[in-house]
Amino acid sequence: MRFYVTTAIDYVNSRPHLGAAYEKVTTDVLARYHRAVGRDVLFLMGNDEHGQKIEKAARDQGLEPLAWCDRMERVFREAWDALGCSYDVFIRTTEARHRRAVQEFLVRLKANDDLYRSTYRGWYCVGCEAFKKEDELVDGRCAEHPAREPSWLEEENWYFRLTKYREPLLRHYAENPGFVRPEFRKNELLALLESGLQDISVSRAGATWGVSFPFDEASKVYVWFDALINYATGAGFPDDAASFAKWWPADVHVVGKDITRFHCIVWPAMLMAAGLPLPKVVFGHGYVNLPGGRMSKSAGGFVEPTELARRYGADALRYYLCREAAWGQDLEFSEDRLRIRINSDLANGFGNLLSRVAAMAHKYQGGAVRADVAASPLVRDARAAIARVRDAFERFDLQGAAAIAVGLAEAGNAYVDARAPWALAKDPARAAELDLVLSELAHLLLVASGLLLPFMPVQAAEATRRLSGVAPDPRSHLISLERATIPPDRPLEQGPPLFPRIEAPRPEAASG
Ligand code: MSP
C-alpha cells in the first residue's frame, strides 16, 4: 500500500520559525509511522518561491529573486535536516518541472472553459498574498498583517470559475465525511461554501516574478494558484505518468489552520476542473503560540527551532511537539514546559528505566536477560499497546500515540518499584524470579522503544539497539514489534543516559 503525504510549502521571505517546524515535524512523525507499518511512503515538503513577498525580500537584500531562493533552500533544508525530517521530495516552485505542471493545469482549465478575462478592482494583501474583500479588512487593514497597508488593484486578470464548483464541492463533502480533519474545522468551510463563492482572480498583470500563462505571456500566475499545484508536480504531474498514477491522489495534505480555505475549497475545485481526483484528507493543524500571542514571520516573536534542537536535542523537541498538545489544536509554547516534559517523560521516565534495567542486569546477573516472557502480563499488556498506538496514528492522534508509548515506561518504573529487584538479588533462591522481572522489563522497553521510533528516530533506535543488538528497520519495525525478543546470550548494552536531566536556568542573582 502507498501513502503520499505533504506539508504546506514555506514562503522563503525569512528563516523557518518554530511554527513552520511544528508542521514539518508532526508530519514527519506521521510519515515515519506509515513507513514503519510497511507502506510505501512519499513525503513531500518544499519552498514556495514566487509572489511579491519573496521578490521584495530578495530585492531588500540586493539579490535577484532566484539567487535569494537558492540561498533560502539551503537554510530551510538545513533546519529540516537538523530536526530529523525524512522528506523524500523537496519541491521548489521555481523548478522547470513545476512550471510545466502549472502551465498544463492552465491549458486544461482553459480547455474546460474554466478561465475567463475580467477586470479585478479591489484590495490585495501582500502579507497573505491574497485578494481581500472590503468586509475582510479591519479599519482598512488585513487582520493578519495590520502593519502593511493593502494595495488597491485595478487590473485585467484571468479568473477561475470557482463558483461552478460549489455544488460539486458540497457533494464531495457530503460523500466524503473524512475529507477535512479534524472534524471541527469542517463547519467553517461548509459555512463558506453555503454562503456562496466568488470566482477568483488567478493572474497578476505586470508582475515579473512568477510563472507565465502559456497563452498570455504578459500575465503571471497568482502565487497561490501556482503553489497548490506543487502537490501534483511532486507526484510526477504531468510528464511522469507512471509516478503520478502511483502516487496521486495524495492521502493527506497537512496544512496550518490559516490556509484550509485554499486547500479545502480552491484546490479541490482546481483538481475537478483539471479532471483529476481529489486528495483523500486535508488535515488542518493548529498554531504554535507564544505567551505573548501568535508567532509569525511578520508579527515577530521568533523562536529558532534549530537552536532549541541544539540545546535540548532534536528527538526530545520532536517528542514534546507531538505530546504537548493534541494535533489539530493550538500549542502554547514555553521553554519551561519543554523542560518539564523532557525531564518527566524522557529523563526520569523512559531513559531512566532503560538505564536502570541495564544496570541491574549487569549488577546482578552478568548483563543478559534469559527468562521466557510469553506468559508475562506486563509484556502482554505492552504488546497490546502496539495496536492501540497504531489506531491512534490512523486517527491522527499523535499525542495519544506518544502518551501510550511513554506510559509503558511509566508502568515499567512502577513495576521496578513494586518488584524491587534489589531485594530479589539478595536471595540466591530467587534468581529465576529476578531474571524474569528483568526480562519482562527489557521486553517492555523494547516495545516502548519501537513505538517511540517515529517520534525519536535517533534515540529510540539507539535504545532498541542497546536492548537487542539490532537497529530497527524503519520500513517494517512496527509490523514485527509484537514478536520482537531480546537475545538471551547478549548482555544489554549500557551507555550514557539517552536523555540527561535538564536543569532549570538559575534565576539571575539578586543585585544590591
Ligand atoms: N506558502 C504558503 C503555503 C502554500 S501551500 C501550497 C504559506 N506559507 S507560510 O510560510 O506562511 O506557512 C507555511 C505553513 O506554516 C502553513 O501551513 C502555516 O499554517 C504554517 N504556520 C505558520 N505559522 C505557524 C504557527 N505559528 N504555528 C503553526 N503553523 C504555522 O502559507
PDB file of N, CA and C in Angstrom, residues 250-324:
ATOM      1  N   ALA A 250      -3.137  12.387  -3.346  1.00  0.00           N
ATOM      2  CA  ALA A 250      -2.446  12.383  -2.063  1.00  0.00           C
ATOM      3  C   ALA A 250      -3.356  11.784  -0.990  1.00  0.00           C
ATOM      4  N   ASP A 251      -2.735  11.131  -0.026  1.00  0.00           N
ATOM      5  CA  ASP A 251      -3.509  10.601   1.100  1.00  0.00           C
ATOM      6  C   ASP A 251      -3.827  11.705   2.105  1.00  0.00           C
ATOM      7  N   VAL A 252      -2.837  12.524   2.417  1.00  0.00           N
ATOM      8  CA  VAL A 252      -3.067  13.614   3.371  1.00  0.00           C
ATOM      9  C   VAL A 252      -2.254  14.851   2.993  1.00  0.00           C
ATOM     10  N   HIS A 253      -2.923  16.003   2.927  1.00  0.00           N
ATOM     11  CA  HIS A 253      -2.217  17.288   2.908  1.00  0.00           C
ATOM     12  C   HIS A 253      -2.276  17.828   4.332  1.00  0.00           C
ATOM     13  N   VAL A 254      -1.149  18.029   4.950  1.00  0.00           N
ATOM     14  CA  VAL A 254      -1.118  18.646   6.286  1.00  0.00           C
ATOM     15  C   VAL A 254      -0.832  20.134   6.108  1.00  0.00           C
ATOM     16  N   VAL A 255      -1.713  20.967   6.628  1.00  0.00           N
ATOM     17  CA  VAL A 255      -1.546  22.424   6.474  1.00  0.00           C
ATOM     18  C   VAL A 255      -1.997  23.129   7.747  1.00  0.00           C
ATOM     19  N   GLY A 256      -1.556  24.375   7.902  1.00  0.00           N
ATOM     20  CA  GLY A 256      -1.974  25.162   9.056  1.00  0.00           C
ATOM     21  C   GLY A 256      -3.424  25.610   8.918  1.00  0.00           C
ATOM     22  N   LYS A 257      -4.031  25.929  10.049  1.00  0.00           N
ATOM     23  CA  LYS A 257      -5.455  26.259  10.042  1.00  0.00           C
ATOM     24  C   LYS A 257      -5.760  27.534   9.248  1.00  0.00           C
ATOM     25  N   ASP A 258      -4.746  28.401   9.044  1.00  0.00           N
ATOM     26  CA  ASP A 258      -4.997  29.644   8.307  1.00  0.00           C
ATOM     27  C   ASP A 258      -5.169  29.408   6.821  1.00  0.00           C
ATOM     28  N   ILE A 259      -4.743  28.248   6.325  1.00  0.00           N
ATOM     29  CA  ILE A 259      -4.796  28.061   4.872  1.00  0.00           C
ATOM     30  C   ILE A 259      -5.676  26.872   4.462  1.00  0.00           C
ATOM     31  N   THR A 260      -6.611  26.509   5.332  1.00  0.00           N
ATOM     32  CA  THR A 260      -7.509  25.398   4.974  1.00  0.00           C
ATOM     33  C   THR A 260      -8.433  25.795   3.824  1.00  0.00           C
ATOM     34  N   ARG A 261      -8.809  27.083   3.759  1.00  0.00           N
ATOM     35  CA  ARG A 261      -9.727  27.510   2.706  1.00  0.00           C
ATOM     36  C   ARG A 261      -9.116  27.262   1.316  1.00  0.00           C
ATOM     37  N   PHE A 262      -7.812  27.577   1.180  1.00  0.00           N
ATOM     38  CA  PHE A 262      -7.149  27.319  -0.100  1.00  0.00           C
ATOM     39  C   PHE A 262      -7.114  25.821  -0.411  1.00  0.00           C
ATOM     40  N   HIS A 263      -6.917  25.020   0.642  1.00  0.00           N
ATOM     41  CA  HIS A 263      -6.732  23.586   0.421  1.00  0.00           C
ATOM     42  C   HIS A 263      -8.024  22.785   0.342  1.00  0.00           C
ATOM     43  N   CYS A 264      -9.072  23.299   0.980  1.00  0.00           N
ATOM     44  CA  CYS A 264     -10.313  22.512   1.048  1.00  0.00           C
ATOM     45  C   CYS A 264     -11.371  23.031   0.076  1.00  0.00           C
ATOM     46  N   ILE A 265     -11.146  24.203  -0.510  1.00  0.00           N
ATOM     47  CA  ILE A 265     -12.112  24.731  -1.474  1.00  0.00           C
ATOM     48  C   ILE A 265     -11.445  25.003  -2.828  1.00  0.00           C
ATOM     49  N   VAL A 266     -10.426  25.869  -2.815  1.00  0.00           N
ATOM     50  CA  VAL A 266      -9.824  26.258  -4.104  1.00  0.00           C
ATOM     51  C   VAL A 266      -9.124  25.068  -4.783  1.00  0.00           C
ATOM     52  N   TRP A 267      -8.284  24.383  -4.026  1.00  0.00           N
ATOM     53  CA  TRP A 267      -7.507  23.275  -4.618  1.00  0.00           C
ATOM     54  C   TRP A 267      -8.394  22.141  -5.125  1.00  0.00           C
ATOM     55  N   PRO A 268      -9.366  21.681  -4.348  1.00  0.00           N
ATOM     56  CA  PRO A 268     -10.246  20.639  -4.909  1.00  0.00           C
ATOM     57  C   PRO A 268     -10.993  21.107  -6.153  1.00  0.00           C
ATOM     58  N   ALA A 269     -11.393  22.363  -6.180  1.00  0.00           N
ATOM     59  CA  ALA A 269     -12.087  22.866  -7.381  1.00  0.00           C
ATOM     60  C   ALA A 269     -11.142  22.867  -8.574  1.00  0.00           C
ATOM     61  N   MET A 270      -9.888  23.269  -8.334  1.00  0.00           N
ATOM     62  CA  MET A 270      -8.899  23.253  -9.425  1.00  0.00           C
ATOM     63  C   MET A 270      -8.715  21.836  -9.953  1.00  0.00           C
ATOM     64  N   LEU A 271      -8.649  20.870  -9.042  1.00  0.00           N
ATOM     65  CA  LEU A 271      -8.465  19.472  -9.460  1.00  0.00           C
ATOM     66  C   LEU A 271      -9.667  18.976 -10.255  1.00  0.00           C
ATOM     67  N   MET A 272     -10.870  19.334  -9.781  1.00  0.00           N
ATOM     68  CA  MET A 272     -12.070  18.925 -10.525  1.00  0.00           C
ATOM     69  C   MET A 272     -12.025  19.510 -11.936  1.00  0.00           C
ATOM     70  N   ALA A 273     -11.639  20.773 -12.009  1.00  0.00           N
ATOM     71  CA  ALA A 273     -11.600  21.438 -13.320  1.00  0.00           C
ATOM     72  C   ALA A 273     -10.580  20.779 -14.241  1.00  0.00           C
ATOM     73  N   ALA A 274      -9.472  20.286 -13.640  1.00  0.00           N
ATOM     74  CA  ALA A 274      -8.433  19.646 -14.457  1.00  0.00           C
ATOM     75  C   ALA A 274      -8.726  18.167 -14.690  1.00  0.00           C
ATOM     76  N   GLY A 275      -9.842  17.688 -14.132  1.00  0.00           N
ATOM     77  CA  GLY A 275     -10.215  16.283 -14.337  1.00  0.00           C
ATOM     78  C   GLY A 275      -9.368  15.315 -13.525  1.00  0.00           C
ATOM     79  N   LEU A 276      -8.898  15.752 -12.356  1.00  0.00           N
ATOM     80  CA  LEU A 276      -8.043  14.890 -11.525  1.00  0.00           C
ATOM     81  C   LEU A 276      -8.742  14.576 -10.207  1.00  0.00           C
ATOM     82  N   PRO A 277      -8.448  13.417  -9.637  1.00  0.00           N
ATOM     83  CA  PRO A 277      -9.075  13.046  -8.358  1.00  0.00           C
ATOM     84  C   PRO A 277      -8.605  13.921  -7.193  1.00  0.00           C
ATOM     85  N   LEU A 278      -9.433  14.023  -6.161  1.00  0.00           N
ATOM     86  CA  LEU A 278      -9.139  14.892  -5.021  1.00  0.00           C
ATOM     87  C   LEU A 278      -8.334  14.151  -3.956  1.00  0.00           C
ATOM     88  N   PRO A 279      -7.530  14.892  -3.192  1.00  0.00           N
ATOM     89  CA  PRO A 279      -6.810  14.264  -2.077  1.00  0.00           C
ATOM     90  C   PRO A 279      -7.807  13.639  -1.118  1.00  0.00           C
ATOM     91  N   LYS A 280      -7.357  12.622  -0.382  1.00  0.00           N
ATOM     92  CA  LYS A 280      -8.301  11.927   0.499  1.00  0.00           C
ATOM     93  C   LYS A 280      -8.595  12.733   1.756  1.00  0.00           C
ATOM     94  N   VAL A 281      -7.560  13.368   2.311  1.00  0.00           N
ATOM     95  CA  VAL A 281      -7.752  14.125   3.557  1.00  0.00           C
ATOM     96  C   VAL A 281      -6.942  15.411   3.520  1.00  0.00           C
ATOM     97  N   VAL A 282      -7.546  16.498   4.019  1.00  0.00           N
ATOM     98  CA  VAL A 282      -6.769  17.704   4.333  1.00  0.00           C
ATOM     99  C   VAL A 282      -6.814  17.845   5.851  1.00  0.00           C
ATOM    100  N   PHE A 283      -5.624  17.830   6.470  1.00  0.00           N
ATOM    101  CA  PHE A 283      -5.566  17.936   7.922  1.00  0.00           C
ATOM    102  C   PHE A 283      -5.106  19.349   8.304  1.00  0.00           C
ATOM    103  N   GLY A 284      -5.954  20.086   9.015  1.00  0.00           N
ATOM    104  CA  GLY A 284      -5.606  21.454   9.425  1.00  0.00           C
ATOM    105  C   GLY A 284      -5.102  21.473  10.858  1.00  0.00           C
ATOM    106  N   HIS A 285      -3.791  21.650  11.025  1.00  0.00           N
ATOM    107  CA  HIS A 285      -3.236  21.675  12.389  1.00  0.00           C
ATOM    108  C   HIS A 285      -3.364  23.072  12.987  1.00  0.00           C
ATOM    109  N   GLY A 286      -3.147  23.151  14.297  1.00  0.00           N
ATOM    110  CA  GLY A 286      -3.249  24.434  14.989  1.00  0.00           C
ATOM    111  C   GLY A 286      -1.943  25.216  14.923  1.00  0.00           C
ATOM    112  N   TYR A 287      -1.938  26.336  15.592  1.00  0.00           N
ATOM    113  CA  TYR A 287      -0.751  27.191  15.634  1.00  0.00           C
ATOM    114  C   TYR A 287       0.094  26.916  16.867  1.00  0.00           C
ATOM    115  N   VAL A 288       1.381  27.136  16.728  1.00  0.00           N
ATOM    116  CA  VAL A 288       2.230  27.259  17.905  1.00  0.00           C
ATOM    117  C   VAL A 288       2.162  28.721  18.328  1.00  0.00           C
ATOM    118  N   ASN A 289       1.711  28.946  19.544  1.00  0.00           N
ATOM    119  CA  ASN A 289       1.622  30.316  20.056  1.00  0.00           C
ATOM    120  C   ASN A 289       2.659  30.532  21.141  1.00  0.00           C
ATOM    121  N   LEU A 290       3.039  31.768  21.298  1.00  0.00           N
ATOM    122  CA  LEU A 290       3.938  32.146  22.388  1.00  0.00           C
ATOM    123  C   LEU A 290       3.092  32.803  23.463  1.00  0.00           C
ATOM    124  N   PRO A 291       3.602  32.873  24.684  1.00  0.00           N
ATOM    125  CA  PRO A 291       2.802  33.508  25.731  1.00  0.00           C
ATOM    126  C   PRO A 291       2.282  34.879  25.283  1.00  0.00           C
ATOM    127  N   GLY A 292       3.052  35.600  24.507  1.00  0.00           N
ATOM    128  CA  GLY A 292       2.620  36.931  24.058  1.00  0.00           C
ATOM    129  C   GLY A 292       1.615  36.881  22.910  1.00  0.00           C
ATOM    130  N   GLY A 293       1.306  35.719  22.368  1.00  0.00           N
ATOM    131  CA  GLY A 293       0.381  35.643  21.238  1.00  0.00           C
ATOM    132  C   GLY A 293       0.964  34.807  20.133  1.00  0.00           C
ATOM    133  N   ARG A 294       0.540  35.064  18.935  1.00  0.00           N
ATOM    134  CA  ARG A 294       0.902  34.216  17.820  1.00  0.00           C
ATOM    135  C   ARG A 294       2.345  34.454  17.365  1.00  0.00           C
ATOM    136  N   MET A 295       2.969  33.389  16.897  1.00  0.00           N
ATOM    137  CA  MET A 295       4.300  33.514  16.336  1.00  0.00           C
ATOM    138  C   MET A 295       4.166  33.609  14.826  1.00  0.00           C
ATOM    139  N   SER A 296       4.735  34.624  14.229  1.00  0.00           N
ATOM    140  CA  SER A 296       4.694  34.657  12.778  1.00  0.00           C
ATOM    141  C   SER A 296       5.867  35.454  12.279  1.00  0.00           C
ATOM    142  N   LYS A 297       6.104  35.279  10.988  1.00  0.00           N
ATOM    143  CA  LYS A 297       7.260  35.954  10.413  1.00  0.00           C
ATOM    144  C   LYS A 297       7.097  37.463  10.498  1.00  0.00           C
ATOM    145  N   SER A 298       5.854  37.925  10.307  1.00  0.00           N
ATOM    146  CA  SER A 298       5.659  39.375  10.283  1.00  0.00           C
ATOM    147  C   SER A 298       5.405  39.951  11.673  1.00  0.00           C
ATOM    148  N   ALA A 299       4.802  39.131  12.582  1.00  0.00           N
ATOM    149  CA  ALA A 299       4.443  39.686  13.892  1.00  0.00           C
ATOM    150  C   ALA A 299       5.559  39.536  14.919  1.00  0.00           C
ATOM    151  N   GLY A 300       6.740  39.059  14.496  1.00  0.00           N
ATOM    152  CA  GLY A 300       7.839  38.912  15.438  1.00  0.00           C
ATOM    153  C   GLY A 300       7.636  37.689  16.299  1.00  0.00           C
ATOM    154  N   GLY A 301       8.251  37.680  17.498  1.00  0.00           N
ATOM    155  CA  GLY A 301       8.099  36.519  18.373  1.00  0.00           C
ATOM    156  C   GLY A 301       8.720  35.298  17.738  1.00  0.00           C
ATOM    157  N   PHE A 302       9.950  35.421  17.306  1.00  0.00           N
ATOM    158  CA  PHE A 302      10.595  34.371  16.534  1.00  0.00           C
ATOM    159  C   PHE A 302      11.302  33.379  17.447  1.00  0.00           C
ATOM    160  N   VAL A 303      10.969  32.101  17.358  1.00  0.00           N
ATOM    161  CA  VAL A 303      11.720  31.081  18.090  1.00  0.00           C
ATOM    162  C   VAL A 303      12.427  30.212  17.065  1.00  0.00           C
ATOM    163  N   GLU A 304      13.756  30.102  17.203  1.00  0.00           N
ATOM    164  CA  GLU A 304      14.579  29.321  16.271  1.00  0.00           C
ATOM    165  C   GLU A 304      14.484  27.835  16.606  1.00  0.00           C
ATOM    166  N   PRO A 305      13.848  27.053  15.748  1.00  0.00           N
ATOM    167  CA  PRO A 305      13.738  25.624  16.063  1.00  0.00           C
ATOM    168  C   PRO A 305      15.093  24.929  16.136  1.00  0.00           C
ATOM    169  N   THR A 306      16.038  25.347  15.290  1.00  0.00           N
ATOM    170  CA  THR A 306      17.332  24.647  15.296  1.00  0.00           C
ATOM    171  C   THR A 306      18.096  24.932  16.586  1.00  0.00           C
ATOM    172  N   GLU A 307      17.905  26.128  17.121  1.00  0.00           N
ATOM    173  CA  GLU A 307      18.557  26.471  18.379  1.00  0.00           C
ATOM    174  C   GLU A 307      17.981  25.604  19.518  1.00  0.00           C
ATOM    175  N   LEU A 308      16.668  25.420  19.517  1.00  0.00           N
ATOM    176  CA  LEU A 308      16.047  24.541  20.528  1.00  0.00           C
ATOM    177  C   LEU A 308      16.561  23.111  20.376  1.00  0.00           C
ATOM    178  N   ALA A 309      16.668  22.663  19.128  1.00  0.00           N
ATOM    179  CA  ALA A 309      17.136  21.290  18.894  1.00  0.00           C
ATOM    180  C   ALA A 309      18.573  21.134  19.380  1.00  0.00           C
ATOM    181  N   ARG A 310      19.388  22.174  19.183  1.00  0.00           N
ATOM    182  CA  ARG A 310      20.786  22.110  19.624  1.00  0.00           C
ATOM    183  C   ARG A 310      20.848  22.028  21.152  1.00  0.00           C
ATOM    184  N   ARG A 311      19.988  22.783  21.809  1.00  0.00           N
ATOM    185  CA  ARG A 311      20.055  22.831  23.277  1.00  0.00           C
ATOM    186  C   ARG A 311      19.387  21.636  23.946  1.00  0.00           C
ATOM    187  N   TYR A 312      18.289  21.166  23.383  1.00  0.00           N
ATOM    188  CA  TYR A 312      17.523  20.116  24.067  1.00  0.00           C
ATOM    189  C   TYR A 312      17.577  18.769  23.366  1.00  0.00           C
ATOM    190  N   GLY A 313      18.099  18.745  22.151  1.00  0.00           N
ATOM    191  CA  GLY A 313      18.108  17.514  21.364  1.00  0.00           C
ATOM    192  C   GLY A 313      16.926  17.517  20.404  1.00  0.00           C
ATOM    193  N   ALA A 314      17.192  17.172  19.156  1.00  0.00           N
ATOM    194  CA  ALA A 314      16.120  17.190  18.149  1.00  0.00           C
ATOM    195  C   ALA A 314      15.026  16.199  18.515  1.00  0.00           C
ATOM    196  N   ASP A 315      15.414  15.007  18.974  1.00  0.00           N
ATOM    197  CA  ASP A 315      14.414  13.988  19.273  1.00  0.00           C
ATOM    198  C   ASP A 315      13.508  14.422  20.424  1.00  0.00           C
ATOM    199  N   ALA A 316      14.109  15.004  21.450  1.00  0.00           N
ATOM    200  CA  ALA A 316      13.316  15.441  22.604  1.00  0.00           C
ATOM    201  C   ALA A 316      12.346  16.545  22.181  1.00  0.00           C
ATOM    202  N   LEU A 317      12.815  17.452  21.331  1.00  0.00           N
ATOM    203  CA  LEU A 317      11.945  18.532  20.850  1.00  0.00           C
ATOM    204  C   LEU A 317      10.795  17.955  20.019  1.00  0.00           C
ATOM    205  N   ARG A 318      11.106  16.999  19.168  1.00  0.00           N
ATOM    206  CA  ARG A 318      10.058  16.364  18.346  1.00  0.00           C
ATOM    207  C   ARG A 318       9.007  15.713  19.232  1.00  0.00           C
ATOM    208  N   TYR A 319       9.481  14.999  20.241  1.00  0.00           N
ATOM    209  CA  TYR A 319       8.546  14.332  21.148  1.00  0.00           C
ATOM    210  C   TYR A 319       7.639  15.363  21.823  1.00  0.00           C
ATOM    211  N   TYR A 320       8.254  16.420  22.336  1.00  0.00           N
ATOM    212  CA  TYR A 320       7.484  17.469  23.024  1.00  0.00           C
ATOM    213  C   TYR A 320       6.411  18.049  22.103  1.00  0.00           C
ATOM    214  N   LEU A 321       6.784  18.352  20.867  1.00  0.00           N
ATOM    215  CA  LEU A 321       5.832  18.995  19.945  1.00  0.00           C
ATOM    216  C   LEU A 321       4.610  18.101  19.696  1.00  0.00           C
ATOM    217  N   CYS A 322       4.820  16.808  19.701  1.00  0.00           N
ATOM    218  CA  CYS A 322       3.688  15.898  19.473  1.00  0.00           C
ATOM    219  C   CYS A 322       2.915  15.614  20.751  1.00  0.00           C
ATOM    220  N   ARG A 323       3.615  15.561  21.871  1.00  0.00           N
ATOM    221  CA  ARG A 323       2.982  15.115  23.120  1.00  0.00           C
ATOM    222  C   ARG A 323       2.263  16.251  23.843  1.00  0.00           C
ATOM    223  N   GLU A 324       2.730  17.476  23.633  1.00  0.00           N
ATOM    224  CA  GLU A 324       2.253  18.578  24.470  1.00  0.00           C
ATOM    225  C   GLU A 324       0.805  18.980  24.184  1.00  0.00           C
TER     226      GLU A 324
END
